[in-house]
Amino acid sequence: MNNFMIHTRNLVKVYRNGFVETPALSNVNLDVGKGEYVAVFGPSGSGKTSLFNILGLLDNPTSGEVFFMGREIGSLPERQRTRIRRGNIGFVFQHFNLVDELTVQENIELPMIYHNLSLKERRYRLMEAMERFRLSHKRHEYPRQLTNLQQQTVALARSVVFNPGLLLADEPTGDLDSASGTEIMELLSMVNEHGIAVVLFTHSLREAQKAQRMVQVFDGHIVTQGSQGLI
Amino acid sequence: MRWSSFIKIAFRNILLHRGFSLVSLIGLSFGIAIALLVLAYVDYETSYDTHYPESEHIYRLVSHGMIGDDTIQSALTPQPLAQVASGFNGVKASSRLVPGTRKLVKSNYARFNEPYFFYADNGFFHVFEIPFLIGNPTEVFNDTNSVVLSRSASQRFFGTRNPLGEELTLDNGLVLKVTGVYYDLPENTHLRADFIANWQIIESRMEESLKDEYPKWINNWFALNTYTYLRLSEDVSIDSLENYINTESGKLSRIYFNDFAVGMDVDYEKMTVRAKVQPISDIHLSTHLDHEIQKGASSTYVSVFAGIAIFILVITAINFMNLTTARAARRFKEIAIRKTFGAGRRHLVLQFFIESVLFCFLALGLALVFMELFFGRFTELFDISMGHSSFINQISFGWVLLITLLIGVIAGSYPSFFFSGLRAEKVFKGQMRTHRWGIIIRGILVAFQICIAVALMSVSMAMHNQLNFLKSAPVGYNPENLIVIEREYALGAQSDSVKQLLLSKDEIESVSSVHFVPGDETSIMSYKNVSDTAQVVLMATNMVDAHFFKTIGARLAKGRWFEEQDYADSSLVVINESAARMLGFNQLENCKLELIGSGLATEQLVLNVIGVIKDIHYESLKNQVRPMVFMQHFQGARSEHLLVKFKKGSMEVGIHKVEEVWTSVLPEEPFVYFNQIDKLDELYREEYRFARIGLILAFIALVFAILGLIGMVSFVVQSKSKNMEISRMLSASSPLILVGTFRGVSGYIFAGILSSLLISPLVIDYWLSGFYYSFTPSGYCLIIPLVFMSIVSFLTVYLVGIRVFKSVVKKSES
Ligand SMILES: Nc1ncnc2c1ncn2[C@@H]1O[C@H](COP(=O)(O)OP(=O)(O)OP(=O)(O)O)[C@@H](O)[C@H]1O
Ligand SMILES: [Mg+2]
């Protein structure tokens, strides 16, 4: 079990809005190993984002257990979840979610602000990430001056700059044209090759196939699990 | 570190939202500026008399007790008291002090009316160790006729010349020689002295004129006529000092009584005036005794000011907080991103605190500029006697920083609280709904601001009503077309011929010599009803001539006023109705008064009352009319004022003619006069001040309330438009949203307005309770502000609602 980056048991998520209950996930059992690349694949409304939030420690499950690096975190309060999230999990979203008031460099630097890294270390990692994602020449520009692809690249650089164990990406190509999408997928693979576990949430089978392993969700259930060859 | 990154983003945000930043910056710095000005003033008032070297060891002796049935609380003491006090072990120095001429002082180069002239003992400079520019304080009074003066007075009289050895001639004929110059005393002292002359000259003068009567004068224990100051050593027990002084003075006054007052029908046991020791720092605010050198400030007034400062700070902070939060609502995404990447609650709190504190310091910079610009305006508006230099000295940098920090923290706290509950995953999903609590808290703040604004409007309306009432209230005489010329005694023997000359002018109706005019502090003396030996009555005593009655326009109740032929009989007096009531005089037959304790009178002085006039208000209508005795001027007695009554409409021309006459008779003497109506206004200076402050505050509160409303309405409209997800059908539902907004906001508006109805009557009543004569406040004082605020509020809601709504439509269409 300790080899798992993240590991869930009988995960259930039900949204309550007043008297209406919407089940989003039911009995989800999912393991993601260290350094693994997993694609969670399913149609719209199947519960991908719900799972993304729980795995990313942004939300609590209604019931069931979630282990992050061996520690049960499903019922932890927000404060402790934030502490665990800090420095361990990177996020990429469909809509990029960059801070508009910050430059490229500042956006990439942002996660390290909340981390007790020395200035030197921060500088070094920042330079390294900008080199790696070929953003150095854009460092002083603002998100609104960038193309969508460049923005998503910045978002990706931001997510890995602090060298997390896990990267979660929720429809990272949703706002991109197909050429750009391909480029982002390549970058994701590159990230994974650097030893970071990646969980990609997508409704595109073509993209899902880039992962080592696919998990198909439908109506909140995991339908199949296995290596690529099985589908 | 992360601090630098927060500071950077703070500046970035300020610049990115320039318009918004400018509005909040100006509002904030304006609030800070006013609050700091007010606080500096409060500090100025509360630090009175603390600037003297070792001022905490300087004390004053004052008198408390009873004379007959009257309570005495006077800053004055008997003259021999200082001598007695200096016999006590812990008294290092003591000094007597009396105000001298408050009139004309001449040098060879200049002449001025000098209100701050005093006589003091040698010991004065040991009690108050004021620094000297020229001369040695221990030697300046070596000669009997020496005088020292302040640096600015020296400049006034001698320019750049060396004043040492120069002469000053006083109104009373004394010629004094300058032996020293001291640095100007701070403005905030009760003892604003520009001249201090050697007391010895008074004694030698009195000795000359009184001859055998001199011991009776110099030892008089029954006249309160001298200020007494002491410097004490550190470990003195005030109680034992007071005991010592009162025991010793008790013995001496007994001896004096036996020596000089035998035969006078006065009960010694009924005079129980005791000396009290008072730190000089208490004089200005804490004790309000009779016969102060300078009128103290009411501590209520100063507390009100302190309250105002805090009030303005709170309102400013609330307003700033409101604006910050409104802006922060646009930063949901940023916050959500920061949270996702590990920002904990304390990071966000820190970020918002840094941003708002930084902003506050920017505002502080601007505030300092405002303060410099508005200082004159401020002192004028609030009628404050604080010079610019004292103001600068008064501002303590530590305090300023602390206050700014405080506003920053208060203003930053709400957004931090607001955001700590933000759920990142909901923001990303676009599900972030406006906090219901956000609206409720804002609503309460707006209600509070509205309540304060309405209450202040009501109160200041009531204040203005009361002041109008006071101004138009009958004062028992006619102050119109009446001027008061100062220093009538300067006319000397020519007084009568000048009066005749004046009366021959067409514009002048009548002329009269009088000692005290309404508004002056009168001298109080003790009397007895001859047929009732037990009761001693303190009555204001005035010296007038036969024309006073007509000139001032008084009305008669009983008997008659003086005639010119009465001058021969100095025992005739007229009293006012209050005095008649107090003395129990129901009819005029055999009404005899006896003047007690007049130290110089050798035989007892019995006075015959020939008339009773209706009460004249000599003091403000805050106080009950004092019983007053009008005596005739003794032949050749010094009379202070010349009253001139003009015929209707001819006052302006008339004054010129009076001046012509004066300068033709006395070309050397300045012609100084005032209008009696202005003197009346002077009586209500503090009330006018309060009323003006009320109005200004009402205005400030109104502006802040409207700003608060604007913030809240735009918030509600925005959230309503979003919640209803009507971006496509907005135009159809526009009235719906406005109605919804009205409904959401009006509750708070009415809550604010109605709760003011609970507060304002209480405040108005409290204020009016300070007046002996007051009007009954009409309902209009409550209704007009209420209606006004309702209209303003709903107009604001409507106009802002429409605007914000349109901008939301535009955004959703693009
Ligand atoms: N906050 C919420 N409150 C109520 N229901 C919700 C909430 N979030 C998601 N749901 C519902 O839960 C189900 C799963 O939604 P989820 O967003 O996890 O699916 P998804 O696979 O990410 O879909 P998409 O491809 O549209 O992003 C859906 O039916 C959705 O309507
Ligand atoms: Mg989704």
mmCIF file of N, CA, C and O in Angstrom, chain A residues 15 49-50 53 58-60 78 82 85-87 89-91 93 95 97-103 106 109-111 113-116 119 122 142 144 155 158-159 162, chain B residues 1-2 4-6 8-9 12-13 16-17 330-331 333-334 336-348 351 420-426 428-429 431 433:
data_model
loop_
_atom_site.group_PDB
_atom_site.id
_atom_site.type_symbol
_atom_site.label_atom_id
_atom_site.label_comp_id
_atom_site.label_asym_id
_atom_site.label_seq_id
_atom_site.Cartn_x
_atom_site.Cartn_y
_atom_site.Cartn_z
ATOM 1 N N TYR A 15 -23.703 15.196 -3.887
ATOM 2 C CA TYR A 15 -23.883 16.649 -3.676
ATOM 3 C C TYR A 15 -25.263 16.905 -3.136
ATOM 4 O O TYR A 15 -26.244 16.339 -3.608
ATOM 5 N N THR A 49 -14.599 15.376 -12.637
ATOM 6 C CA THR A 49 -14.165 16.531 -11.854
ATOM 7 C C THR A 49 -14.366 16.305 -10.357
ATOM 8 O O THR A 49 -13.568 16.738 -9.529
ATOM 9 N N SER A 50 -15.430 15.576 -10.055
ATOM 10 C CA SER A 50 -15.653 15.273 -8.639
ATOM 11 C C SER A 50 -14.494 14.466 -8.080
ATOM 12 O O SER A 50 -14.010 14.723 -6.966
ATOM 13 N N ASN A 53 -11.339 16.598 -7.701
ATOM 14 C CA ASN A 53 -11.334 17.427 -6.497
ATOM 15 C C ASN A 53 -10.972 16.636 -5.253
ATOM 16 O O ASN A 53 -10.243 17.121 -4.386
ATOM 17 N N LEU A 58 -9.083 18.885 -2.653
ATOM 18 C CA LEU A 58 -9.828 20.142 -2.637
ATOM 19 C C LEU A 58 -11.201 19.942 -2.016
ATOM 20 O O LEU A 58 -11.853 20.888 -1.595
ATOM 21 N N ASP A 59 -11.648 18.705 -1.957
ATOM 22 C CA ASP A 59 -12.994 18.425 -1.455
ATOM 23 C C ASP A 59 -12.952 17.113 -0.679
ATOM 24 O O ASP A 59 -12.051 16.292 -0.892
ATOM 25 N N ASN A 60 -13.894 16.944 0.207
ATOM 26 C CA ASN A 60 -13.978 15.705 0.970
ATOM 27 C C ASN A 60 -14.996 14.771 0.344
ATOM 28 O O ASN A 60 -16.022 15.221 -0.152
ATOM 29 N N GLU A 78 -10.119 21.156 6.209
ATOM 30 C CA GLU A 78 -9.510 21.933 5.141
ATOM 31 C C GLU A 78 -8.073 22.355 5.444
ATOM 32 O O GLU A 78 -7.179 22.268 4.610
ATOM 33 N N THR A 82 -4.929 21.386 3.164
ATOM 34 C CA THR A 82 -4.096 22.403 2.509
ATOM 35 C C THR A 82 -2.623 22.127 2.773
ATOM 36 O O THR A 82 -1.789 22.208 1.878
ATOM 37 N N ARG A 85 -1.530 19.237 0.692
ATOM 38 C CA ARG A 85 -1.542 19.586 -0.726
ATOM 39 C C ARG A 85 -0.285 20.377 -1.100
ATOM 40 O O ARG A 85 0.308 20.206 -2.141
ATOM 41 N N ARG A 86 0.082 21.277 -0.140
ATOM 42 C CA ARG A 86 1.182 22.211 -0.394
ATOM 43 C C ARG A 86 2.466 21.443 -0.720
ATOM 44 O O ARG A 86 2.948 20.660 0.073
ATOM 45 N N GLY A 87 2.974 21.636 -1.929
ATOM 46 C CA GLY A 87 4.252 21.035 -2.280
ATOM 47 C C GLY A 87 4.152 19.604 -2.762
ATOM 48 O O GLY A 87 5.151 19.020 -3.155
ATOM 49 N N ILE A 89 1.070 18.275 -4.569
ATOM 50 C CA ILE A 89 0.174 18.023 -5.695
ATOM 51 C C ILE A 89 0.167 19.237 -6.630
ATOM 52 O O ILE A 89 0.021 20.383 -6.185
ATOM 53 N N GLY A 90 0.300 18.968 -7.916
ATOM 54 C CA GLY A 90 0.175 20.032 -8.902
ATOM 55 C C GLY A 90 -1.158 19.908 -9.624
ATOM 56 O O GLY A 90 -1.742 18.816 -9.692
ATOM 57 N N PHE A 91 -1.685 21.038 -10.094
ATOM 58 C CA PHE A 91 -2.992 21.033 -10.749
ATOM 59 C C PHE A 91 -2.928 21.713 -12.113
ATOM 60 O O PHE A 91 -2.317 22.776 -12.241
ATOM 61 N N PHE A 93 -5.831 22.876 -15.064
ATOM 62 C CA PHE A 93 -7.276 22.951 -15.292
ATOM 63 C C PHE A 93 -7.579 23.209 -16.767
ATOM 64 O O PHE A 93 -6.730 23.671 -17.526
ATOM 65 N N HIS A 95 -9.502 25.600 -17.860
ATOM 66 C CA HIS A 95 -9.460 27.049 -18.146
ATOM 67 C C HIS A 95 -8.186 27.707 -17.632
ATOM 68 O O HIS A 95 -8.194 28.877 -17.260
ATOM 69 N N ASN A 97 -6.625 28.874 -15.381
ATOM 70 C CA ASN A 97 -6.588 29.431 -14.023
ATOM 71 C C ASN A 97 -5.241 30.039 -13.643
ATOM 72 O O ASN A 97 -4.631 29.687 -12.633
ATOM 73 N N LEU A 98 -4.809 30.963 -14.469
ATOM 74 C CA LEU A 98 -3.629 31.758 -14.093
ATOM 75 C C LEU A 98 -4.119 33.009 -13.383
ATOM 76 O O LEU A 98 -5.258 33.444 -13.572
ATOM 77 N N VAL A 99 -3.257 33.602 -12.554
ATOM 78 C CA VAL A 99 -3.634 34.862 -11.896
ATOM 79 C C VAL A 99 -3.359 36.004 -12.875
ATOM 80 O O VAL A 99 -2.222 36.217 -13.284
ATOM 81 N N ASP A 100 -4.425 36.709 -13.240
ATOM 82 C CA ASP A 100 -4.302 37.712 -14.300
ATOM 83 C C ASP A 100 -3.368 38.859 -13.928
ATOM 84 O O ASP A 100 -2.776 39.489 -14.797
ATOM 85 N N GLU A 101 -3.266 39.131 -12.645
ATOM 86 C CA GLU A 101 -2.451 40.272 -12.220
ATOM 87 C C GLU A 101 -0.972 39.932 -12.110
ATOM 88 O O GLU A 101 -0.164 40.790 -11.793
ATOM 89 N N LEU A 102 -0.624 38.662 -12.339
ATOM 90 C CA LEU A 102 0.773 38.265 -12.206
ATOM 91 C C LEU A 102 1.382 37.948 -13.569
ATOM 92 O O LEU A 102 0.681 37.489 -14.474
ATOM 93 N N THR A 103 2.680 38.177 -13.668
ATOM 94 C CA THR A 103 3.376 37.842 -14.909
ATOM 95 C C THR A 103 3.596 36.342 -14.987
ATOM 96 O O THR A 103 3.326 35.606 -14.024
ATOM 97 N N GLU A 106 5.869 35.250 -12.282
ATOM 98 C CA GLU A 106 5.242 35.285 -10.957
ATOM 99 C C GLU A 106 4.213 34.178 -10.794
ATOM 100 O O GLU A 106 4.055 33.606 -9.716
ATOM 101 N N GLU A 109 6.043 31.071 -10.119
ATOM 102 C CA GLU A 109 6.674 31.131 -8.801
ATOM 103 C C GLU A 109 5.660 30.937 -7.669
ATOM 104 O O GLU A 109 6.017 30.559 -6.552
ATOM 105 N N LEU A 110 4.386 31.231 -7.982
ATOM 106 C CA LEU A 110 3.344 31.295 -6.940
ATOM 107 C C LEU A 110 3.319 30.133 -5.951
ATOM 108 O O LEU A 110 3.314 30.358 -4.740
ATOM 109 N N PRO A 111 3.342 28.868 -6.395
ATOM 110 C CA PRO A 111 3.243 27.788 -5.396
ATOM 111 C C PRO A 111 4.410 27.786 -4.422
ATOM 112 O O PRO A 111 4.260 27.397 -3.260
ATOM 113 N N ILE A 113 5.849 30.265 -3.119
ATOM 114 C CA ILE A 113 5.705 31.293 -2.080
ATOM 115 C C ILE A 113 5.236 30.656 -0.776
ATOM 116 O O ILE A 113 5.613 31.064 0.309
ATOM 117 N N TYR A 114 4.378 29.638 -0.913
ATOM 118 C CA TYR A 114 3.788 29.040 0.283
ATOM 119 C C TYR A 114 4.619 27.873 0.798
ATOM 120 O O TYR A 114 4.185 27.094 1.608
ATOM 121 N N HIS A 115 5.817 27.813 0.305
ATOM 122 C CA HIS A 115 6.696 26.714 0.606
ATOM 123 C C HIS A 115 7.932 27.287 1.261
ATOM 124 O O HIS A 115 8.386 28.342 0.875
ATOM 125 N N ASN A 116 8.468 26.600 2.225
ATOM 126 C CA ASN A 116 9.650 27.178 2.863
ATOM 127 C C ASN A 116 10.912 26.862 2.074
ATOM 128 O O ASN A 116 11.767 26.103 2.503
ATOM 129 N N LEU A 119 15.573 31.384 -1.044
ATOM 130 C CA LEU A 119 15.452 32.242 -2.210
ATOM 131 C C LEU A 119 16.248 31.649 -3.376
ATOM 132 O O LEU A 119 15.799 31.612 -4.519
ATOM 133 N N ARG A 122 14.512 28.757 -4.872
ATOM 134 C CA ARG A 122 13.348 29.213 -5.629
ATOM 135 C C ARG A 122 13.786 29.729 -6.995
ATOM 136 O O ARG A 122 13.213 29.383 -8.021
ATOM 137 N N TYR A 142 2.034 39.199 -19.253
ATOM 138 C CA TYR A 142 0.849 38.843 -18.469
ATOM 139 C C TYR A 142 0.028 37.816 -19.243
ATOM 140 O O TYR A 142 0.106 37.766 -20.479
ATOM 141 N N ARG A 144 -2.886 37.674 -20.294
ATOM 142 C CA ARG A 144 -3.726 38.138 -21.400
ATOM 143 C C ARG A 144 -2.915 38.398 -22.672
ATOM 144 O O ARG A 144 -3.482 38.576 -23.746
ATOM 145 N N ALA A 155 0.658 27.170 -16.957
ATOM 146 C CA ALA A 155 -0.052 26.473 -15.881
ATOM 147 C C ALA A 155 0.661 25.158 -15.548
ATOM 148 O O ALA A 155 0.786 24.795 -14.375
ATOM 149 N N ARG A 158 3.840 25.862 -13.716
ATOM 150 C CA ARG A 158 3.526 26.222 -12.335
ATOM 151 C C ARG A 158 3.265 24.980 -11.498
ATOM 152 O O ARG A 158 3.581 24.930 -10.313
ATOM 153 N N SER A 159 2.645 23.959 -12.121
ATOM 154 C CA SER A 159 2.248 22.785 -11.354
ATOM 155 C C SER A 159 3.391 21.866 -11.010
ATOM 156 O O SER A 159 3.270 21.034 -10.127
ATOM 157 N N PHE A 162 7.552 22.993 -8.223
ATOM 158 C CA PHE A 162 7.953 22.641 -6.851
ATOM 159 C C PHE A 162 8.157 21.134 -6.726
ATOM 160 O O PHE A 162 8.257 20.609 -5.623
ATOM 161 N N MET B 1 11.588 36.730 0.353
ATOM 162 C CA MET B 1 10.534 35.943 0.997
ATOM 163 C C MET B 1 9.174 36.280 0.429
ATOM 164 O O MET B 1 9.041 37.072 -0.463
ATOM 165 N N ARG B 2 8.170 35.707 1.023
ATOM 166 C CA ARG B 2 6.847 35.916 0.458
ATOM 167 C C ARG B 2 6.350 37.337 0.715
ATOM 168 O O ARG B 2 5.542 37.856 -0.010
ATOM 169 N N SER B 4 7.857 40.089 0.186
ATOM 170 C CA SER B 4 8.152 40.947 -0.943
ATOM 171 C C SER B 4 7.179 40.667 -2.081
ATOM 172 O O SER B 4 6.722 41.569 -2.770
ATOM 173 N N SER B 5 6.822 39.398 -2.214
ATOM 174 C CA SER B 5 5.902 39.068 -3.291
ATOM 175 C C SER B 5 4.515 39.646 -3.015
ATOM 176 O O SER B 5 3.825 40.111 -3.911
ATOM 177 N N PHE B 6 4.125 39.653 -1.739
ATOM 178 C CA PHE B 6 2.823 40.234 -1.391
ATOM 179 C C PHE B 6 2.812 41.742 -1.614
ATOM 180 O O PHE B 6 1.828 42.324 -2.064
ATOM 181 N N LYS B 8 4.625 43.326 -3.684
ATOM 182 C CA LYS B 8 4.630 43.566 -5.122
ATOM 183 C C LYS B 8 3.208 43.456 -5.685
ATOM 184 O O LYS B 8 2.742 44.334 -6.402
ATOM 185 N N ILE B 9 2.519 42.383 -5.297
ATOM 186 C CA ILE B 9 1.173 42.192 -5.848
ATOM 187 C C ILE B 9 0.227 43.282 -5.345
ATOM 188 O O ILE B 9 -0.684 43.705 -6.039
ATOM 189 N N ARG B 12 0.780 46.130 -7.545
ATOM 190 C CA ARG B 12 0.238 45.785 -8.847
ATOM 191 C C ARG B 12 -1.259 45.985 -8.855
ATOM 192 O O ARG B 12 -1.831 46.580 -9.770
ATOM 193 N N ASN B 13 -1.916 45.523 -7.808
ATOM 194 C CA ASN B 13 -3.367 45.650 -7.735
ATOM 195 C C ASN B 13 -3.818 47.098 -7.677
ATOM 196 O O ASN B 13 -4.806 47.485 -8.284
ATOM 197 N N LEU B 16 -3.372 48.435 -11.168
ATOM 198 C CA LEU B 16 -4.275 47.848 -12.155
ATOM 199 C C LEU B 16 -5.687 48.397 -12.029
ATOM 200 O O LEU B 16 -6.392 48.535 -13.005
ATOM 201 N N HIS B 17 -6.095 48.698 -10.794
ATOM 202 C CA HIS B 17 -7.446 49.235 -10.596
ATOM 203 C C HIS B 17 -7.337 50.677 -10.144
ATOM 204 O O HIS B 17 -7.704 51.025 -9.034
ATOM 205 N N ARG B 330 -13.825 40.539 -6.692
ATOM 206 C CA ARG B 330 -13.378 40.286 -8.059
ATOM 207 C C ARG B 330 -12.149 39.401 -8.058
ATOM 208 O O ARG B 330 -11.607 39.079 -9.095
ATOM 209 N N ARG B 331 -11.682 39.035 -6.874
ATOM 210 C CA ARG B 331 -10.428 38.289 -6.821
ATOM 211 C C ARG B 331 -10.643 36.848 -6.381
ATOM 212 O O ARG B 331 -9.712 36.186 -5.950
ATOM 213 N N LYS B 333 -11.010 34.265 -8.099
ATOM 214 C CA LYS B 333 -10.203 33.313 -8.843
ATOM 215 C C LYS B 333 -8.776 33.280 -8.281
ATOM 216 O O LYS B 333 -8.223 32.211 -8.029
ATOM 217 N N GLU B 334 -8.235 34.464 -8.077
ATOM 218 C CA GLU B 334 -6.866 34.527 -7.557
ATOM 219 C C GLU B 334 -6.766 33.775 -6.235
ATOM 220 O O GLU B 334 -5.842 32.987 -6.011
ATOM 221 N N ALA B 336 -8.726 31.451 -5.087
ATOM 222 C CA ALA B 336 -8.922 30.010 -5.278
ATOM 223 C C ALA B 336 -7.628 29.364 -5.777
ATOM 224 O O ALA B 336 -7.236 28.289 -5.305
ATOM 225 N N ILE B 337 -6.959 30.039 -6.702
ATOM 226 C CA ILE B 337 -5.707 29.486 -7.233
ATOM 227 C C ILE B 337 -4.665 29.384 -6.127
ATOM 228 O O ILE B 337 -4.007 28.374 -5.942
ATOM 229 N N ARG B 338 -4.594 30.469 -5.353
ATOM 230 C CA ARG B 338 -3.605 30.455 -4.275
ATOM 231 C C ARG B 338 -3.898 29.335 -3.292
ATOM 232 O O ARG B 338 -3.001 28.634 -2.820
ATOM 233 N N LYS B 339 -5.177 29.152 -2.984
ATOM 234 C CA LYS B 339 -5.539 28.091 -2.042
ATOM 235 C C LYS B 339 -5.153 26.729 -2.593
ATOM 236 O O LYS B 339 -4.584 25.894 -1.902
ATOM 237 N N THR B 340 -5.472 26.520 -3.865
ATOM 238 C CA THR B 340 -5.184 25.232 -4.487
ATOM 239 C C THR B 340 -3.704 24.901 -4.377
ATOM 240 O O THR B 340 -3.322 23.767 -4.085
ATOM 241 N N PHE B 341 -2.888 25.927 -4.583
ATOM 242 C CA PHE B 341 -1.447 25.655 -4.564
ATOM 243 C C PHE B 341 -0.840 25.810 -3.177
ATOM 244 O O PHE B 341 0.336 26.107 -3.037
ATOM 245 N N GLY B 342 -1.680 25.688 -2.176
ATOM 246 C CA GLY B 342 -1.120 25.533 -0.848
ATOM 247 C C GLY B 342 -1.176 26.745 0.058
ATOM 248 O O GLY B 342 -0.606 26.725 1.140
ATOM 249 N N ALA B 343 -1.842 27.811 -0.370
ATOM 250 C CA ALA B 343 -1.942 28.961 0.523
ATOM 251 C C ALA B 343 -2.863 28.619 1.673
ATOM 252 O O ALA B 343 -4.015 28.252 1.458
ATOM 253 N N GLY B 344 -2.357 28.702 2.886
ATOM 254 C CA GLY B 344 -3.181 28.445 4.049
ATOM 255 C C GLY B 344 -3.895 29.721 4.451
ATOM 256 O O GLY B 344 -3.664 30.787 3.895
ATOM 257 N N ARG B 345 -4.743 29.569 5.439
ATOM 258 C CA ARG B 345 -5.509 30.697 5.912
ATOM 259 C C ARG B 345 -4.598 31.843 6.324
ATOM 260 O O ARG B 345 -4.816 33.003 5.981
ATOM 261 N N ARG B 346 -3.504 31.498 7.043
ATOM 262 C CA ARG B 346 -2.668 32.581 7.541
ATOM 263 C C ARG B 346 -1.945 33.300 6.410
ATOM 264 O O ARG B 346 -1.674 34.488 6.488
ATOM 265 N N HIS B 347 -1.646 32.555 5.319
ATOM 266 C CA HIS B 347 -1.027 33.235 4.188
ATOM 267 C C HIS B 347 -1.967 34.268 3.590
ATOM 268 O O HIS B 347 -1.572 35.381 3.271
ATOM 269 N N LEU B 348 -3.232 33.854 3.441
ATOM 270 C CA LEU B 348 -4.189 34.772 2.836
ATOM 271 C C LEU B 348 -4.434 35.968 3.741
ATOM 272 O O LEU B 348 -4.481 37.115 3.292
ATOM 273 N N GLN B 351 -1.578 38.194 3.467
ATOM 274 C CA GLN B 351 -1.591 38.937 2.209
ATOM 275 C C GLN B 351 -2.562 40.109 2.274
ATOM 276 O O GLN B 351 -2.221 41.234 1.897
ATOM 277 N N SER B 420 -11.500 33.200 3.853
ATOM 278 C CA SER B 420 -10.976 31.961 4.396
ATOM 279 C C SER B 420 -11.983 30.835 4.203
ATOM 280 O O SER B 420 -11.616 29.674 4.170
ATOM 281 N N GLY B 421 -13.247 31.183 4.006
ATOM 282 C CA GLY B 421 -14.252 30.141 3.811
ATOM 283 C C GLY B 421 -14.489 29.815 2.340
ATOM 284 O O GLY B 421 -15.385 29.055 1.999
ATOM 285 N N LEU B 422 -13.672 30.415 1.492
ATOM 286 C CA LEU B 422 -13.881 30.237 0.058
ATOM 287 C C LEU B 422 -13.490 28.827 -0.387
ATOM 288 O O LEU B 422 -12.443 28.321 -0.002
ATOM 289 N N ARG B 423 -14.338 28.188 -1.192
ATOM 290 C CA ARG B 423 -14.039 26.823 -1.658
ATOM 291 C C ARG B 423 -13.513 26.893 -3.080
ATOM 292 O O ARG B 423 -14.242 27.227 -4.018
ATOM 293 N N ALA B 424 -12.254 26.533 -3.214
ATOM 294 C CA ALA B 424 -11.596 26.689 -4.507
ATOM 295 C C ALA B 424 -12.329 25.917 -5.603
ATOM 296 O O ALA B 424 -12.572 26.429 -6.686
ATOM 297 N N GLU B 425 -12.720 24.688 -5.290
ATOM 298 C CA GLU B 425 -13.284 23.850 -6.358
ATOM 299 C C GLU B 425 -14.606 24.444 -6.851
ATOM 300 O O GLU B 425 -14.966 24.314 -8.004
ATOM 301 N N LYS B 426 -15.295 25.170 -5.956
ATOM 302 C CA LYS B 426 -16.553 25.781 -6.386
ATOM 303 C C LYS B 426 -16.303 26.996 -7.270
ATOM 304 O O LYS B 426 -17.049 27.268 -8.210
ATOM 305 N N PHE B 428 -13.814 27.352 -9.262
ATOM 306 C CA PHE B 428 -13.418 26.891 -10.591
ATOM 307 C C PHE B 428 -14.620 26.412 -11.384
ATOM 308 O O PHE B 428 -14.670 26.493 -12.591
ATOM 309 N N LYS B 429 -15.592 25.879 -10.673
ATOM 310 C CA LYS B 429 -16.783 25.393 -11.344
ATOM 311 C C LYS B 429 -17.739 26.543 -11.655
ATOM 312 O O LYS B 429 -18.758 26.344 -12.281
ATOM 313 N N GLN B 431 -19.359 28.121 -9.383
ATOM 314 C CA GLN B 431 -20.507 27.977 -8.490
ATOM 315 C C GLN B 431 -20.428 28.884 -7.276
ATOM 316 O O GLN B 431 -21.266 28.833 -6.409
ATOM 317 N N ARG B 433 -21.123 31.322 -4.932
ATOM 318 C CA ARG B 433 -22.229 32.251 -4.732
ATOM 319 C C ARG B 433 -21.848 33.273 -3.677
ATOM 320 O O ARG B 433 -21.060 33.001 -2.781
#
